XYZ file of C-alpha atoms in Angstrom:
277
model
C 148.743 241.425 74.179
C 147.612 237.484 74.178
C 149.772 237.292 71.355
C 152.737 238.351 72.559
C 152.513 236.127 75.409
C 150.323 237.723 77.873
C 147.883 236.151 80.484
C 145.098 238.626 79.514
C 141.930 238.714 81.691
C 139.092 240.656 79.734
C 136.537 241.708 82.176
C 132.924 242.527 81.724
C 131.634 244.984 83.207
C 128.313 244.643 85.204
C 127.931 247.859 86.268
C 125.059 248.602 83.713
C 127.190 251.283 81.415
C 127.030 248.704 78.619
C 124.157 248.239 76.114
C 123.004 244.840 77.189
C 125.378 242.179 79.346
C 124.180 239.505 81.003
C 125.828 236.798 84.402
C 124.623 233.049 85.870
C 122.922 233.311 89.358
C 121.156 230.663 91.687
C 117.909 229.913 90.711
C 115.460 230.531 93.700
C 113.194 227.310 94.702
C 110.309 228.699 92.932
C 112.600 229.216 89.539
C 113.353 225.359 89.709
C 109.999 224.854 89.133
C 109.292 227.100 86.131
C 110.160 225.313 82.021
C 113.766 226.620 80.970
C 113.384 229.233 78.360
C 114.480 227.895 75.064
C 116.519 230.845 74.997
C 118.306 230.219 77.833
C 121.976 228.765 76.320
C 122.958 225.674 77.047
C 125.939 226.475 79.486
C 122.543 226.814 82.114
C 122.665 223.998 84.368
C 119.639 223.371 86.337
C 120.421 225.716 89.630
C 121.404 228.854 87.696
C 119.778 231.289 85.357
C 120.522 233.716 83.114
C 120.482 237.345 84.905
C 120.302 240.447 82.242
C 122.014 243.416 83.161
C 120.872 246.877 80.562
C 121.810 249.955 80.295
C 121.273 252.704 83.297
C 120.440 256.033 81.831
C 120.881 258.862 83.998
C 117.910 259.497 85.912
C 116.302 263.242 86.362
C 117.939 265.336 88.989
C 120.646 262.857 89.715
C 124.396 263.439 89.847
C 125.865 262.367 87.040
C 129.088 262.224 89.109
C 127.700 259.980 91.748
C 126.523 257.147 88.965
C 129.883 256.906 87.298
C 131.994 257.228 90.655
C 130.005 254.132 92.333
C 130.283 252.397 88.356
C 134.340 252.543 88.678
C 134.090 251.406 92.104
C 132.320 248.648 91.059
C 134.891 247.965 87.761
C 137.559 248.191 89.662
C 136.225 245.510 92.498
C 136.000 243.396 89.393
C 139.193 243.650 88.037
C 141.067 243.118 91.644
C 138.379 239.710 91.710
C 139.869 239.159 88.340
C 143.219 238.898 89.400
C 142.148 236.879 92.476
C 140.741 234.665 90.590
C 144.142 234.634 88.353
C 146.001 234.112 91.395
C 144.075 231.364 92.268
C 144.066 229.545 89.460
C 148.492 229.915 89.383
C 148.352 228.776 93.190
C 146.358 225.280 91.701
C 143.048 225.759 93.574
C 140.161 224.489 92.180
C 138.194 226.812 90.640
C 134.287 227.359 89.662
C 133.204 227.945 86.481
C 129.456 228.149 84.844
C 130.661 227.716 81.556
C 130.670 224.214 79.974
C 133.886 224.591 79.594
C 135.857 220.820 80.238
C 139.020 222.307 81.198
C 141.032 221.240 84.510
C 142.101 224.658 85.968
C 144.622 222.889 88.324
C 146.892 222.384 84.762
C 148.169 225.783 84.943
C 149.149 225.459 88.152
C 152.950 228.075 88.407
C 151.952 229.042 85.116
C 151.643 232.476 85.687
C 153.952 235.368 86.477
C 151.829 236.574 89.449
C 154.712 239.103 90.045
C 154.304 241.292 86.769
C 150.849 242.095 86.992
C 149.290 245.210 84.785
C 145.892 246.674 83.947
C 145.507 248.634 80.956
C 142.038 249.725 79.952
C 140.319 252.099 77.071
C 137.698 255.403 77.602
C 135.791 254.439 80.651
C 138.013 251.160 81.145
C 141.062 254.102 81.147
C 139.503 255.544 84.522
C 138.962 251.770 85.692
C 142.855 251.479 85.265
C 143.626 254.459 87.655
C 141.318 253.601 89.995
C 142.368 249.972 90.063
C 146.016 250.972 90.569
C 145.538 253.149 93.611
C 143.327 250.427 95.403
C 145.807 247.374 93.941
C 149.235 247.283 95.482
C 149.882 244.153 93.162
C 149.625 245.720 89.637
C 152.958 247.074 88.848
C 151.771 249.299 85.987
C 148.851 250.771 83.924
C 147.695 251.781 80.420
C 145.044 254.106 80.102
C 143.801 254.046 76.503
C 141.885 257.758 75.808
C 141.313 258.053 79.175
C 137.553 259.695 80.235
C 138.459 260.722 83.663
C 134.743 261.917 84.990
C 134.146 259.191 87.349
C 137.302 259.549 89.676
C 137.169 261.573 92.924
C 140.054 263.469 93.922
C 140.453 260.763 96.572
C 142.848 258.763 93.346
C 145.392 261.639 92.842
C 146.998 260.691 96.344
C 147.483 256.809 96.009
C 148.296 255.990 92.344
C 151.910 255.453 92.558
C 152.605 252.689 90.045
C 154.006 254.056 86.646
C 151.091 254.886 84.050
C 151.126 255.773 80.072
C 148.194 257.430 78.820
C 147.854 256.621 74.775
C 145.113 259.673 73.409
C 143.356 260.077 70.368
C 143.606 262.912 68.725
C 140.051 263.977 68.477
C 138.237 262.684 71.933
C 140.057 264.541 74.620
C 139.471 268.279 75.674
C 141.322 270.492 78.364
C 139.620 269.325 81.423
C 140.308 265.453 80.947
C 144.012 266.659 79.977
C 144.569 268.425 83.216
C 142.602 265.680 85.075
C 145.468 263.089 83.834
C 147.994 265.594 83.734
C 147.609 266.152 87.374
C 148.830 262.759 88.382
C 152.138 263.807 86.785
C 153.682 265.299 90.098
C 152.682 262.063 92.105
C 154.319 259.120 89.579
C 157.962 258.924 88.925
C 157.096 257.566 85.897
C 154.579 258.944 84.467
C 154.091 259.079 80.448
C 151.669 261.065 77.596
C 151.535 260.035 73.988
C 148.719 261.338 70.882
C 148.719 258.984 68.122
C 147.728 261.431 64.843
C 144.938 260.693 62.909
C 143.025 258.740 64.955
C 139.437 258.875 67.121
C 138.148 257.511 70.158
C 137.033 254.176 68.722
C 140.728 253.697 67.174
C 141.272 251.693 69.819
C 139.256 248.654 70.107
C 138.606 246.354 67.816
C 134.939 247.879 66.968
C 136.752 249.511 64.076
C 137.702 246.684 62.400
C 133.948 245.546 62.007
C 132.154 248.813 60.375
C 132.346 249.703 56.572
C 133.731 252.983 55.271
C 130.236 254.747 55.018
C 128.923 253.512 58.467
C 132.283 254.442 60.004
C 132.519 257.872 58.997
C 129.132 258.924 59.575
C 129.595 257.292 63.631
C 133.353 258.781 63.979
C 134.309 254.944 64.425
C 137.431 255.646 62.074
C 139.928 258.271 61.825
C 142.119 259.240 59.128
C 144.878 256.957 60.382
C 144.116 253.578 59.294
C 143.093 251.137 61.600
C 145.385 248.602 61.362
C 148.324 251.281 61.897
C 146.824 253.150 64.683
C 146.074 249.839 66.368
C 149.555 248.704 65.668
C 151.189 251.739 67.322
C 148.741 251.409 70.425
C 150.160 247.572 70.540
C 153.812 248.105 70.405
C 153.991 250.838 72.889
C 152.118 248.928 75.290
C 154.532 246.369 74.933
C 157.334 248.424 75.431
C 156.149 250.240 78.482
C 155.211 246.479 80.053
C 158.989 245.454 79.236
C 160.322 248.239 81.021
C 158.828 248.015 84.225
C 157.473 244.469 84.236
C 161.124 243.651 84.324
C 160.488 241.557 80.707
C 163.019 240.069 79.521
C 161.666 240.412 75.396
C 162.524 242.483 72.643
C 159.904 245.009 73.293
C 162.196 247.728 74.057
C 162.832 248.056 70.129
C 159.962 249.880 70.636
C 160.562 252.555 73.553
C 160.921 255.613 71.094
C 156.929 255.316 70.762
C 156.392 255.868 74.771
C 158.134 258.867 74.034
C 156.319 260.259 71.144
C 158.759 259.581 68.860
C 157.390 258.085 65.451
C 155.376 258.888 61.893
C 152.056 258.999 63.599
C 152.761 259.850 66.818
C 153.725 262.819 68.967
C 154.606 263.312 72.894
C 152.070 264.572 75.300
C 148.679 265.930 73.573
C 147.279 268.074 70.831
C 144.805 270.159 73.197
C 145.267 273.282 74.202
C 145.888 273.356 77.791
C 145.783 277.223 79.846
C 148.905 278.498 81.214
C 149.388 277.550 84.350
């Protein structure tokens, strides 16, 4: 999306559902007087520290359902900071970073479109995206890139609003998430299901690229689709979709038979086998 001229924020998460992530904090008076690690990186400066975030695994007897509900809730608060912090940056205020990065912020100063604003996300970053858009009047439109639905209440179902595209694999997704997304259809005018063939749940980011043949098929990280293709199709029907309701004045629209399942690799709505309603 950067490359097609997107302003691409890529959040992550702290909500511990990744392997190992880690943020700066303020060191406490008692941390300024311990020796900095030599593993500490260098972007440290003397009243922060590194804070590690791991993995949560589900505890015994808890709700499974109550850990990833609060864990969107907390995505989603980041993404709407995100684009806070976006909007901030457009609006030339001087911004904080911990990063040694020597960059003056105030440069891109009505830079930014702040008017065309989307979220697009993949598996548990494709429940982020729904919940983002019913709490975030500003974002004009979502992606939802095979979707896991799990952690939304039913609470979502009766704000989202904002046109949405759901782009599935064709092996990760089973009746239940179907319906899940499916049920959002009778709320959103515009409202949009594509499968592309061949491919798996990791299809989608760029993980694939990085594993061999071997490694890849014993994990599922490939499909039968190759990469490049799959990730290709994923690309050009995001674009699309932004043009059209973005308001984008590009060539994207080239494009548009892919939000409608129209293509080699592609077909409209999914491949599961939903019960008659």
């Amino acid at each position: 999306m950067a490359s097609l001229g997107f302003v691409v924020a890529a959040v992550e998460h702290r909500d511990e559902s990744a392997s190992a992530t880690y943020c700066f904090e303020e060191r406490l008076p008692s941390d300024l007087q311990e020796q900095v690690s030599a593993f500490n990186s260098p972007s440290n400066s003397a009243s922060l520290k590194e804070k590690w975030i791991y993995y949560r695994s589900l505890k015994q007897g808890e709700s499974e359902f109550e850990l990833r509900n609060k864990q969107v809730l907390l995505r989603t608060d980041e993404c709407i900071r995100a684009l806070n912090l976006i909007c901030d940056i457009n609006g030339g205020k001087q911004v904080t970073n911990a990063l040694p990065l020597h960059f003056d912020f105030t440069a891109l100063k009505a830079s930014i479109d702040v008017c065309r604003i989307a979220v697009m996300g993949h598996s548990f970053g494709g429940a982020t995206v729904i919940e983002t858009l019913s709490k975030e009047a500003r974002i004009s439109c979502g992606i939802a890139l095979d979707a896991w639905m799990f952690p939304l209440s039913d609470e979502f179902y009766r704000t989202v609003r904002q046109p949405l595209l759901f782009i599935n694999s064709e092996t990760f997704q089973w009746a239940g998430n179907i319906m899940k997304m499916k049920k959002l259809e009778s709320c959103i005018k515009e409202w949009k299901m594509i499968t592309v063939k061949g491919t798996v749940h990791q299809s989608f980011p760029d993980f694939t690229f990085l594993t061999g043949s071997l490694f890849s098929r014993i994990f599922k990280l490939k499909g039968n689709i190759h990469p490049h293709i799959a990730i290709d199709i994923t690309n050009k029907a995001s674009a699309a979709f932004f043009q059209k309701h973005l308001g984008l004045e590009k060539d994207f629209n080239q494009w548009d038979h892919l939000i409608d399942g129209k293509g080699e690799h592609i077909l409209p709505g999914t491949n599961v086998s939903l019960p008659l309603s």
